Amino acid sequence: MQIKQAADHLGISPRSLRHYEQVGLLSPARDSSGYRHYSPADLRRAARIRDMIATGFSTREVLAMAPCLSDDGAGACEGGLADLEHKLAQIDRLIDELHNRRQTTLERIAQFRGALSKTTIERDTPDHDTHDPTTVSDRLSRRQR
């Protein structure tokens, strides 16, 4: 299978396949005209590479796990388990960090809503004197000019 068909089969670009080859992750055979020819084993390896990159591995990290990518090592391989556990720990840290950012954002939204509703009540009070009747977005756009 040539590069275009292989890329279509894998749902990636031919450029990605060339990159995998350039960094040493994949070595498809070449025909007499120099065209790459992807064997079924190459396609399986490329699919494993694609999946690892999609889960957050860099090409350098995937290269370190190269023995685990071939059909011979596609199951458990010596260094693979530790690398996968390390990546899982990184993902868990990112999830925690994103959860904390989300919580902070929710708290900020609640503060803004509280402050805005207080401002609205004050503004709607008949004896309240409003100094600046412009909206927040109006004031922000003036600052950006």
Coordinates of C-alpha atoms in Angstrom, one line a residue:
M1 CA 0.0 0.0 0.0
Q2 CA 1.4 3.4 -0.9
I3 CA 1.5 6.4 1.4
K4 CA -1.8 8.0 0.4
Q5 CA -3.8 4.8 0.8
A6 CA -2.0 4.0 4.1
A7 CA -2.7 7.5 5.4
D8 CA -6.4 7.2 4.4
H9 CA -6.6 3.8 6.0
L10 CA -5.1 5.2 9.3
G11 CA -7.1 8.4 9.3
I12 CA -3.9 10.5 9.3
S13 CA -2.0 12.6 6.8
P14 CA 0.8 11.4 4.6
R15 CA 2.8 14.1 6.3
S16 CA 2.4 12.3 9.6
L17 CA 3.6 9.0 8.1
R18 CA 6.7 10.8 6.7
H19 CA 7.3 12.4 10.1
Y20 CA 7.1 9.0 11.8
E21 CA 9.7 7.7 9.3
Q22 CA 11.9 10.8 9.7
V23 CA 12.1 10.4 13.5
G24 CA 12.8 6.7 13.2
L25 CA 9.5 5.3 14.3
L26 CA 8.6 3.6 11.0
S27 CA 10.6 2.2 8.2
P28 CA 8.4 1.2 5.2
A29 CA 10.0 -0.6 2.3
R30 CA 10.6 1.3 -0.9
D31 CA 9.9 0.0 -4.4
S32 CA 12.2 0.4 -7.4
S33 CA 10.9 3.9 -8.0
G34 CA 11.5 5.0 -4.5
Y35 CA 7.9 5.0 -3.5
R36 CA 7.1 3.9 0.1
H37 CA 5.2 0.6 0.4
Y38 CA 3.4 0.0 3.7
S39 CA 3.0 -3.7 4.7
P40 CA 0.2 -4.8 7.0
A41 CA 2.8 -4.9 9.8
D42 CA 3.8 -1.2 9.0
L43 CA 0.1 -0.2 9.2
R44 CA -0.3 -1.9 12.6
R45 CA 2.8 -0.2 13.9
A46 CA 1.7 3.2 12.5
A47 CA -1.7 2.7 14.1
R48 CA 0.0 2.1 17.5
I49 CA 2.1 5.2 17.0
R50 CA -0.9 7.3 16.0
D51 CA -2.8 6.1 19.1
M52 CA 0.1 6.8 21.4
I53 CA 0.5 10.3 20.0
A54 CA -3.2 10.9 20.4
T55 CA -3.1 10.0 24.0
G56 CA -0.3 12.6 24.7
F57 CA 3.0 10.8 24.0
S58 CA 5.6 12.9 22.1
T59 CA 7.4 11.2 19.2
R60 CA 10.5 11.1 21.5
E61 CA 8.5 9.2 24.1
V62 CA 7.1 6.8 21.5
L63 CA 10.6 6.2 20.1
A64 CA 11.7 5.2 23.6
M65 CA 9.0 2.6 23.5
A66 CA 9.8 1.4 20.0
P67 CA 10.3 -2.2 21.0
C68 CA 6.7 -2.3 22.2
L69 CA 5.4 -1.1 18.8
S70 CA 6.3 -4.1 16.6
D71 CA 4.1 -7.1 16.2
D72 CA 6.6 -9.0 18.3
G73 CA 6.5 -6.5 21.2
A74 CA 2.9 -5.3 20.8
G75 CA 1.9 -7.0 24.0
A76 CA 3.7 -6.4 27.3
C77 CA 7.3 -5.3 26.8
E78 CA 9.9 -4.6 29.4
G79 CA 10.1 -0.8 29.4
G80 CA 6.6 -0.2 28.2
L81 CA 4.7 -0.7 31.4
A82 CA 6.8 1.9 33.3
D83 CA 6.5 4.4 30.4
L84 CA 2.7 4.0 30.3
E85 CA 2.4 4.4 34.0
H86 CA 4.5 7.5 33.9
K87 CA 2.3 8.9 31.2
L88 CA -0.9 8.0 33.1
A89 CA 0.5 9.9 36.2
Q90 CA 1.1 13.0 33.9
I91 CA -2.4 12.8 32.6
D92 CA -3.8 12.5 36.1
R93 CA -1.8 15.6 37.1
L94 CA -3.2 17.5 34.2
I95 CA -6.8 16.4 35.0
D96 CA -6.3 17.6 38.6
E97 CA -4.9 20.9 37.4
L98 CA -7.8 21.4 34.9
H99 CA -10.3 20.5 37.7
N100 CA -8.7 23.2 39.9
R101 CA -8.8 25.8 37.1
R102 CA -12.4 24.9 36.5
Q103 CA -13.3 25.3 40.2
T104 CA -11.5 28.6 40.3
T105 CA -13.4 29.8 37.2
L106 CA -16.8 28.7 38.7
E107 CA -16.0 30.6 41.9
R108 CA -15.1 33.7 39.9
I109 CA -18.3 33.4 37.9
A110 CA -20.3 33.2 41.2
Q111 CA -18.4 36.3 42.5
F112 CA -19.2 38.2 39.3
R113 CA -22.8 37.2 39.4
G114 CA -23.1 38.2 43.0
A115 CA -21.4 41.6 42.3
L116 CA -23.5 42.2 39.2
S117 CA -26.8 41.4 40.9
K118 CA -25.8 43.7 43.8
T119 CA -25.0 46.4 41.3
T120 CA -28.3 45.8 39.5
I121 CA -30.3 46.1 42.8
E122 CA -28.5 49.3 43.7
R123 CA -29.0 50.7 40.2
D124 CA -32.7 49.9 40.3
T125 CA -33.2 51.6 43.7
P126 CA -35.0 54.9 43.0
D127 CA -32.7 57.0 45.3
H128 CA -29.5 55.5 43.9
D129 CA -27.4 57.9 42.0
T130 CA -25.5 56.2 39.1
H131 CA -22.2 57.9 38.3
D132 CA -21.5 55.9 35.1
P133 CA -24.4 54.4 33.2
T134 CA -22.2 52.6 30.6
T135 CA -22.0 48.9 30.6
V136 CA -18.9 46.9 31.4
S137 CA -18.4 46.0 27.8
D138 CA -18.6 49.7 26.8
R139 CA -15.9 50.6 29.4
L140 CA -13.7 47.7 28.2
S141 CA -14.0 48.7 24.6
R142 CA -12.9 52.3 25.5
R143 CA -9.8 50.9 27.3
Q144 CA -8.8 48.9 24.2
R145 CA -8.9 51.9 21.9

